[in-house]
Amino acid sequence: MPHSPREIQLDIHGNTIAARQWGDPDGVPVLALHGWLDNCASFDRLAPHLTGINLVAADMAGHGQSYHRHQDANYTLWSEIEDVLGMADALGWETFSMLSHSRGAVISMVTAATFPERVLRLALIDGLVPPPAEDSEAPETLRKAIEQRARYRNRKPKIFSSLEVAVAARKNGLFKLTDDAAQRLVARGVRPVGGGYVWSNDPQLLTSSLSKLNAAQVQAFLDRAVMPIRLALGRDGIQGMIERIRPLAERHPNIEVREFAGSHHLHMEDGAGEIAGWFQDFLTDVTA
């Protein structure tokens, strides 16, 4: 696969999704989705190790160089699924596989469960389904989300005096990153303003969900996603991730789990080639 991707744009109902296209345009179609507050540079280390694949790594709505939703809209699972299908349609893909990380992995799983006739395979990294919520939490979940939306809607962005300052801030954020990973994400995830740089992400991505799936709903999506799935988990990833996700996955014979060295962003670290090797034949297998 070429080491330099092609920058492309996809039109979804008048909204622009920015993306990087790697590999063979006639190869097996694979859509890559990054995690929360990341962008498509998330796959820059993994993609060059894959061959025979038409890999399109997208900046999800509100991220990177893609469009922001209207202030009255929400960044929900449901709206993300519509964007996924819109991207596939814009690419002319009736069926496709997905390579996804973290929040992108959750979006991919729910998309595949909702439209299993379109998604052939899932290659997931440190994410599968969201933590289930208790039904009794619904009123407070809704209240919290509405209050946060009001707070973040007109939030003034923080200005970083240089790219180096932005990289340092990103490196030491919620998920610790290597220097290389932080630099890659920041290079695509900022925009210049007077006095320096600001994040290009929509501040409303910081708000909580208006509603969350309960345990029965999470299980229903898992049961409906019957296509082959491979899940790579980072041994030093999010605390409790392996303990929460592995038992769920192992109850489903179509889900194969393997642990790799690395943090939550293990695919952006030195083990990227090993992870790609595990996904390579899996993603290029076009049998049912």
mmCIF file of C-alpha atoms in Angstrom:
data_model
loop_
_atom_site.group_PDB
_atom_site.id
_atom_site.type_symbol
_atom_site.label_atom_id
_atom_site.label_comp_id
_atom_site.label_asym_id
_atom_site.label_seq_id
_atom_site.Cartn_x
_atom_site.Cartn_y
_atom_site.Cartn_z
ATOM 1 C CA MET A 1 0.000 0.000 0.000
ATOM 2 C CA PRO A 2 1.404 3.458 -0.908
ATOM 3 C CA HIS A 3 2.885 5.371 2.014
ATOM 4 C CA SER A 4 1.178 8.603 0.904
ATOM 5 C CA PRO A 5 -2.630 8.711 0.894
ATOM 6 C CA ARG A 6 -4.859 10.660 -1.441
ATOM 7 C CA GLU A 7 -6.924 13.441 0.123
ATOM 8 C CA ILE A 8 -10.569 13.154 -0.916
ATOM 9 C CA GLN A 9 -13.914 14.716 -0.005
ATOM 10 C CA LEU A 10 -17.288 13.003 0.154
ATOM 11 C CA ASP A 11 -20.574 14.857 -0.196
ATOM 12 C CA ILE A 12 -23.312 13.627 2.129
ATOM 13 C CA HIS A 13 -26.557 15.488 1.552
ATOM 14 C CA GLY A 14 -24.654 18.742 1.064
ATOM 15 C CA ASN A 15 -22.259 18.142 3.960
ATOM 16 C CA THR A 16 -18.550 17.521 3.383
ATOM 17 C CA ILE A 17 -16.665 14.594 4.884
ATOM 18 C CA ALA A 18 -12.889 14.857 4.479
ATOM 19 C CA ALA A 19 -10.963 11.600 4.162
ATOM 20 C CA ARG A 20 -7.709 9.939 3.230
ATOM 21 C CA GLN A 21 -7.799 7.136 0.683
ATOM 22 C CA TRP A 22 -5.054 4.524 0.916
ATOM 23 C CA GLY A 23 -4.096 1.673 -1.382
ATOM 24 C CA ASP A 24 -5.750 0.210 -4.456
ATOM 25 C CA PRO A 25 -8.951 1.972 -5.615
ATOM 26 C CA ASP A 26 -10.019 -1.394 -7.059
ATOM 27 C CA GLY A 27 -9.183 -3.257 -3.857
ATOM 28 C CA VAL A 28 -11.519 -4.579 -1.177
ATOM 29 C CA PRO A 29 -13.567 -1.616 0.129
ATOM 30 C CA VAL A 30 -12.872 -0.819 3.776
ATOM 31 C CA LEU A 31 -14.128 2.248 5.660
ATOM 32 C CA ALA A 32 -12.018 3.340 8.644
ATOM 33 C CA LEU A 33 -13.500 5.267 11.581
ATOM 34 C CA HIS A 34 -11.393 6.930 14.258
ATOM 35 C CA GLY A 35 -12.112 7.488 17.932
ATOM 36 C CA TRP A 36 -13.572 10.394 19.893
ATOM 37 C CA LEU A 37 -11.770 13.723 19.274
ATOM 38 C CA ASP A 38 -9.305 12.016 16.904
ATOM 39 C CA ASN A 39 -9.290 12.189 13.101
ATOM 40 C CA CYS A 40 -8.362 10.033 10.122
ATOM 41 C CA ALA A 41 -4.637 10.461 10.822
ATOM 42 C CA SER A 42 -5.350 7.809 13.461
ATOM 43 C CA PHE A 43 -4.709 5.213 10.722
ATOM 44 C CA ASP A 44 -1.520 6.680 9.249
ATOM 45 C CA ARG A 45 0.740 4.040 10.824
ATOM 46 C CA LEU A 46 -1.568 1.081 10.256
ATOM 47 C CA ALA A 47 -2.623 1.758 6.663
ATOM 48 C CA PRO A 48 0.780 1.354 4.934
ATOM 49 C CA HIS A 49 0.992 -2.231 6.221
ATOM 50 C CA LEU A 50 -2.247 -3.291 4.490
ATOM 51 C CA THR A 51 -2.350 -4.455 0.863
ATOM 52 C CA GLY A 52 -5.118 -5.191 -1.642
ATOM 53 C CA ILE A 53 -7.458 -2.829 0.156
ATOM 54 C CA ASN A 54 -9.235 0.358 -0.885
ATOM 55 C CA LEU A 55 -9.053 1.956 2.553
ATOM 56 C CA VAL A 56 -10.942 5.198 3.083
ATOM 57 C CA ALA A 57 -10.211 6.728 6.487
ATOM 58 C CA ALA A 58 -12.738 9.453 7.205
ATOM 59 C CA ASP A 59 -12.832 12.445 9.504
ATOM 60 C CA MET A 60 -16.162 11.857 11.228
ATOM 61 C CA ALA A 61 -18.584 14.790 11.477
ATOM 62 C CA GLY A 62 -17.300 17.432 13.856
ATOM 63 C CA HIS A 63 -13.735 16.098 13.659
ATOM 64 C CA GLY A 64 -10.628 16.949 11.663
ATOM 65 C CA GLN A 65 -11.505 18.734 8.435
ATOM 66 C CA SER A 66 -15.102 17.514 8.113
ATOM 67 C CA TYR A 67 -18.322 19.451 8.555
ATOM 68 C CA HIS A 68 -19.827 20.396 11.914
ATOM 69 C CA ARG A 69 -23.425 19.588 12.653
ATOM 70 C CA HIS A 70 -25.913 22.418 13.217
ATOM 71 C CA GLN A 71 -25.974 23.786 16.762
ATOM 72 C CA ASP A 72 -29.394 22.215 17.292
ATOM 73 C CA ALA A 73 -28.182 18.781 16.168
ATOM 74 C CA ASN A 74 -26.483 16.069 18.173
ATOM 75 C CA TYR A 75 -23.469 13.805 17.753
ATOM 76 C CA THR A 76 -25.377 10.626 18.485
ATOM 77 C CA LEU A 77 -24.822 7.026 17.445
ATOM 78 C CA TRP A 78 -27.903 7.291 15.266
ATOM 79 C CA SER A 79 -26.732 10.296 13.253
ATOM 80 C CA GLU A 80 -23.264 8.764 12.881
ATOM 81 C CA ILE A 81 -24.769 5.623 11.324
ATOM 82 C CA GLU A 82 -26.534 7.743 8.720
ATOM 83 C CA ASP A 83 -23.197 9.375 7.899
ATOM 84 C CA VAL A 84 -21.517 5.968 7.555
ATOM 85 C CA LEU A 85 -24.124 4.843 5.053
ATOM 86 C CA GLY A 86 -23.867 8.206 3.293
ATOM 87 C CA MET A 87 -20.094 7.782 2.940
ATOM 88 C CA ALA A 88 -20.492 4.272 1.542
ATOM 89 C CA ASP A 89 -23.123 5.495 -0.913
ATOM 90 C CA ALA A 90 -20.909 8.400 -2.002
ATOM 91 C CA LEU A 91 -18.106 5.904 -2.675
ATOM 92 C CA GLY A 92 -20.451 3.638 -4.627
ATOM 93 C CA TRP A 93 -20.061 0.786 -2.127
ATOM 94 C CA GLU A 94 -23.091 -1.457 -1.787
ATOM 95 C CA THR A 95 -21.191 -3.679 0.646
ATOM 96 C CA PHE A 96 -18.006 -2.946 2.570
ATOM 97 C CA SER A 97 -15.985 -3.832 5.652
ATOM 98 C CA MET A 98 -14.943 -1.528 8.481
ATOM 99 C CA LEU A 99 -11.683 -0.895 10.354
ATOM 100 C CA SER A 100 -12.398 1.191 13.424
ATOM 101 C CA HIS A 101 -11.032 2.410 16.749
ATOM 102 C CA SER A 102 -12.739 3.177 20.069
ATOM 103 C CA ARG A 103 -15.882 5.280 19.487
ATOM 104 C CA GLY A 104 -15.540 4.465 15.804
ATOM 105 C CA ALA A 105 -15.610 0.774 16.710
ATOM 106 C CA VAL A 106 -18.876 1.254 18.604
ATOM 107 C CA ILE A 107 -20.368 3.149 15.658
ATOM 108 C CA SER A 108 -19.226 0.376 13.310
ATOM 109 C CA MET A 109 -20.726 -2.375 15.465
ATOM 110 C CA VAL A 110 -24.090 -0.639 15.721
ATOM 111 C CA THR A 111 -24.062 0.128 11.988
ATOM 112 C CA ALA A 112 -23.296 -3.503 11.162
ATOM 113 C CA ALA A 113 -26.024 -4.756 13.484
ATOM 114 C CA THR A 114 -28.567 -2.349 12.013
ATOM 115 C CA PHE A 115 -27.625 -2.992 8.370
ATOM 116 C CA PRO A 116 -25.964 -6.437 8.362
ATOM 117 C CA GLU A 117 -26.610 -6.872 4.650
ATOM 118 C CA ARG A 118 -24.173 -4.054 3.909
ATOM 119 C CA VAL A 119 -21.288 -4.631 6.327
ATOM 120 C CA LEU A 120 -19.230 -7.732 5.543
ATOM 121 C CA ARG A 121 -16.548 -7.732 8.254
ATOM 122 C CA LEU A 122 -15.454 -5.678 11.252
ATOM 123 C CA ALA A 123 -11.834 -5.142 12.303
ATOM 124 C CA LEU A 124 -12.102 -3.313 15.615
ATOM 125 C CA ILE A 125 -9.488 -1.744 17.889
ATOM 126 C CA ASP A 126 -10.116 -1.217 21.613
ATOM 127 C CA GLY A 127 -13.868 -0.819 21.283
ATOM 128 C CA LEU A 128 -16.973 -2.910 20.692
ATOM 129 C CA VAL A 129 -20.150 -1.660 22.397
ATOM 130 C CA PRO A 130 -20.845 1.195 24.824
ATOM 131 C CA PRO A 131 -21.103 0.512 28.560
ATOM 132 C CA PRO A 132 -24.798 -0.204 29.226
ATOM 133 C CA ALA A 133 -26.788 2.314 31.262
ATOM 134 C CA GLU A 134 -29.413 1.602 33.882
ATOM 135 C CA ASP A 135 -32.961 2.595 32.896
ATOM 136 C CA SER A 136 -33.245 4.580 36.126
ATOM 137 C CA GLU A 137 -30.384 6.830 34.955
ATOM 138 C CA ALA A 138 -32.345 8.176 31.957
ATOM 139 C CA PRO A 139 -33.668 11.422 33.544
ATOM 140 C CA GLU A 140 -30.258 12.498 34.840
ATOM 141 C CA THR A 141 -28.573 11.454 31.586
ATOM 142 C CA LEU A 142 -30.930 13.716 29.637
ATOM 143 C CA ARG A 143 -30.549 16.616 32.067
ATOM 144 C CA LYS A 144 -26.756 16.415 32.011
ATOM 145 C CA ALA A 145 -26.647 16.379 28.219
ATOM 146 C CA ILE A 146 -28.961 19.377 27.819
ATOM 147 C CA GLU A 147 -27.019 21.417 30.380
ATOM 148 C CA GLN A 148 -23.721 20.551 28.713
ATOM 149 C CA ARG A 149 -25.041 21.424 25.272
ATOM 150 C CA ALA A 150 -25.976 24.888 26.512
ATOM 151 C CA ARG A 151 -22.514 25.306 28.044
ATOM 152 C CA TYR A 152 -20.486 24.143 25.051
ATOM 153 C CA ARG A 153 -22.614 25.586 22.241
ATOM 154 C CA ASN A 154 -20.897 28.975 22.249
ATOM 155 C CA ARG A 155 -17.699 28.045 24.025
ATOM 156 C CA LYS A 156 -14.716 30.128 22.961
ATOM 157 C CA PRO A 157 -11.861 27.952 21.712
ATOM 158 C CA LYS A 158 -8.541 27.876 23.516
ATOM 159 C CA ILE A 159 -5.717 29.316 21.437
ATOM 160 C CA PHE A 160 -2.384 27.485 21.392
ATOM 161 C CA SER A 161 0.567 29.715 20.585
ATOM 162 C CA SER A 162 2.275 27.023 18.487
ATOM 163 C CA LEU A 163 1.803 23.522 17.148
ATOM 164 C CA GLU A 164 4.287 22.296 19.745
ATOM 165 C CA VAL A 165 2.102 23.599 22.562
ATOM 166 C CA ALA A 166 -0.959 21.929 21.019
ATOM 167 C CA VAL A 167 0.940 18.645 20.671
ATOM 168 C CA ALA A 168 1.975 18.772 24.336
ATOM 169 C CA ALA A 169 -1.647 19.377 25.372
ATOM 170 C CA ARG A 170 -2.925 16.508 23.241
ATOM 171 C CA LYS A 171 -0.189 14.148 24.363
ATOM 172 C CA ASN A 172 -1.192 14.569 28.003
ATOM 173 C CA GLY A 173 -4.962 14.579 27.556
ATOM 174 C CA LEU A 174 -7.516 12.006 28.672
ATOM 175 C CA PHE A 175 -5.738 9.250 26.700
ATOM 176 C CA LYS A 176 -1.944 9.405 26.882
ATOM 177 C CA LEU A 177 -0.302 9.436 23.456
ATOM 178 C CA THR A 178 3.196 8.942 22.093
ATOM 179 C CA ASP A 179 4.925 11.973 20.584
ATOM 180 C CA ASP A 180 4.371 10.605 17.084
ATOM 181 C CA ALA A 181 0.669 9.882 17.632
ATOM 182 C CA ALA A 182 0.025 13.319 19.123
ATOM 183 C CA GLN A 183 1.856 15.057 16.281
ATOM 184 C CA ARG A 184 -0.120 13.187 13.630
ATOM 185 C CA LEU A 185 -3.499 13.919 15.224
ATOM 186 C CA VAL A 186 -2.694 17.566 15.922
ATOM 187 C CA ALA A 187 -1.409 18.228 12.388
ATOM 188 C CA ARG A 188 -4.880 17.384 11.059
ATOM 189 C CA GLY A 189 -6.881 18.448 14.096
ATOM 190 C CA VAL A 190 -6.132 22.175 14.366
ATOM 191 C CA ARG A 191 -6.824 25.283 12.337
ATOM 192 C CA PRO A 192 -4.815 28.529 12.342
ATOM 193 C CA VAL A 193 -6.242 31.689 13.902
ATOM 194 C CA GLY A 194 -4.787 35.005 14.934
ATOM 195 C CA GLY A 195 -2.284 34.287 17.660
ATOM 196 C CA GLY A 196 -1.851 30.591 16.991
ATOM 197 C CA TYR A 197 -4.029 27.515 16.558
ATOM 198 C CA VAL A 198 -7.336 26.140 17.862
ATOM 199 C CA TRP A 199 -8.803 22.641 17.721
ATOM 200 C CA SER A 200 -10.833 22.077 14.584
ATOM 201 C CA ASN A 201 -13.183 19.729 16.450
ATOM 202 C CA ASP A 202 -16.705 20.888 17.231
ATOM 203 C CA PRO A 203 -16.888 21.778 20.983
ATOM 204 C CA GLN A 204 -20.278 20.054 21.137
ATOM 205 C CA LEU A 205 -18.479 16.731 20.843
ATOM 206 C CA LEU A 206 -17.622 17.236 24.515
ATOM 207 C CA THR A 207 -21.255 16.909 25.596
ATOM 208 C CA SER A 208 -22.773 13.713 26.966
ATOM 209 C CA SER A 209 -25.279 11.601 25.050
ATOM 210 C CA LEU A 210 -28.937 12.545 25.385
ATOM 211 C CA SER A 211 -29.759 8.877 25.890
ATOM 212 C CA LYS A 212 -27.807 5.662 26.332
ATOM 213 C CA LEU A 213 -28.426 2.010 25.525
ATOM 214 C CA ASN A 214 -29.419 -0.311 28.350
ATOM 215 C CA ALA A 215 -28.020 -3.827 28.764
ATOM 216 C CA ALA A 216 -30.807 -5.505 26.783
ATOM 217 C CA GLN A 217 -30.351 -3.105 23.867
ATOM 218 C CA VAL A 218 -26.567 -3.587 23.839
ATOM 219 C CA GLN A 219 -27.105 -7.338 23.753
ATOM 220 C CA ALA A 220 -29.635 -7.030 20.922
ATOM 221 C CA PHE A 221 -27.071 -5.248 18.741
ATOM 222 C CA LEU A 222 -24.407 -7.812 19.568
ATOM 223 C CA ASP A 223 -26.759 -10.670 18.697
ATOM 224 C CA ARG A 224 -27.636 -9.142 15.340
ATOM 225 C CA ALA A 225 -24.038 -8.491 14.252
ATOM 226 C CA VAL A 226 -23.327 -12.009 12.975
ATOM 227 C CA MET A 227 -20.619 -11.163 10.419
ATOM 228 C CA PRO A 228 -16.972 -12.115 11.135
ATOM 229 C CA ILE A 229 -15.420 -9.739 13.681
ATOM 230 C CA ARG A 230 -11.863 -9.370 14.937
ATOM 231 C CA LEU A 231 -11.214 -7.245 18.012
ATOM 232 C CA ALA A 232 -7.719 -6.052 18.978
ATOM 233 C CA LEU A 233 -7.420 -4.948 22.605
ATOM 234 C CA GLY A 234 -4.535 -2.982 24.111
ATOM 235 C CA ARG A 235 -3.067 -4.577 27.218
ATOM 236 C CA ASP A 236 -2.448 -1.100 28.636
ATOM 237 C CA GLY A 237 -5.617 0.468 27.244
ATOM 238 C CA ILE A 238 -8.582 1.981 29.051
ATOM 239 C CA GLN A 239 -8.810 0.668 32.594
ATOM 240 C CA GLY A 240 -11.390 -2.100 32.768
ATOM 241 C CA MET A 241 -11.865 -2.337 28.983
ATOM 242 C CA ILE A 242 -10.573 -5.894 28.670
ATOM 243 C CA GLU A 243 -12.539 -7.057 31.714
ATOM 244 C CA ARG A 244 -15.748 -5.513 30.373
ATOM 245 C CA ILE A 245 -15.447 -6.345 26.680
ATOM 246 C CA ARG A 246 -13.777 -9.739 26.547
ATOM 247 C CA PRO A 247 -16.566 -11.714 28.317
ATOM 248 C CA LEU A 248 -19.175 -10.116 26.037
ATOM 249 C CA ALA A 249 -17.193 -10.937 22.904
ATOM 250 C CA GLU A 250 -16.392 -14.505 23.902
ATOM 251 C CA ARG A 251 -20.092 -15.373 24.090
ATOM 252 C CA HIS A 252 -20.285 -14.790 20.327
ATOM 253 C CA PRO A 253 -18.464 -17.353 18.132
ATOM 254 C CA ASN A 254 -18.125 -14.865 15.265
ATOM 255 C CA ILE A 255 -15.993 -12.516 17.396
ATOM 256 C CA GLU A 256 -12.287 -13.306 17.705
ATOM 257 C CA VAL A 257 -10.339 -11.367 20.346
ATOM 258 C CA ARG A 258 -6.597 -10.869 20.645
ATOM 259 C CA GLU A 259 -4.615 -8.715 23.051
ATOM 260 C CA PHE A 260 -1.654 -6.675 21.830
ATOM 261 C CA ALA A 261 1.010 -4.628 23.548
ATOM 262 C CA GLY A 262 0.093 -0.973 23.694
ATOM 263 C CA SER A 263 -2.219 1.694 25.054
ATOM 264 C CA HIS A 264 -5.710 2.682 23.957
ATOM 265 C CA HIS A 265 -4.131 4.037 20.735
ATOM 266 C CA LEU A 266 -2.156 0.831 20.170
ATOM 267 C CA HIS A 267 -2.632 1.080 16.378
ATOM 268 C CA MET A 268 -0.632 4.322 16.397
ATOM 269 C CA GLU A 269 2.296 2.789 18.247
ATOM 270 C CA ASP A 270 5.161 0.430 17.408
ATOM 271 C CA GLY A 271 2.830 -2.579 17.251
ATOM 272 C CA ALA A 272 0.857 -1.182 14.310
ATOM 273 C CA GLY A 273 2.467 -3.619 11.876
ATOM 274 C CA GLU A 274 1.585 -6.629 14.013
ATOM 275 C CA ILE A 275 -2.034 -5.507 14.315
ATOM 276 C CA ALA A 276 -2.219 -4.886 10.562
ATOM 277 C CA GLY A 277 -0.831 -8.375 9.971
ATOM 278 C CA TRP A 278 -3.662 -9.877 12.019
ATOM 279 C CA PHE A 279 -6.228 -7.855 10.064
ATOM 280 C CA GLN A 280 -4.692 -8.276 6.572
ATOM 281 C CA ASP A 281 -6.026 -11.672 5.433
ATOM 282 C CA PHE A 282 -9.181 -11.140 7.447
ATOM 283 C CA LEU A 283 -10.147 -7.951 5.609
ATOM 284 C CA THR A 284 -9.197 -9.268 2.157
ATOM 285 C CA ASP A 285 -11.188 -12.494 2.588
ATOM 286 C CA VAL A 286 -14.166 -11.886 0.314
ATOM 287 C CA THR A 287 -15.899 -15.174 1.093
ATOM 288 C CA ALA A 288 -19.239 -15.062 2.904
#
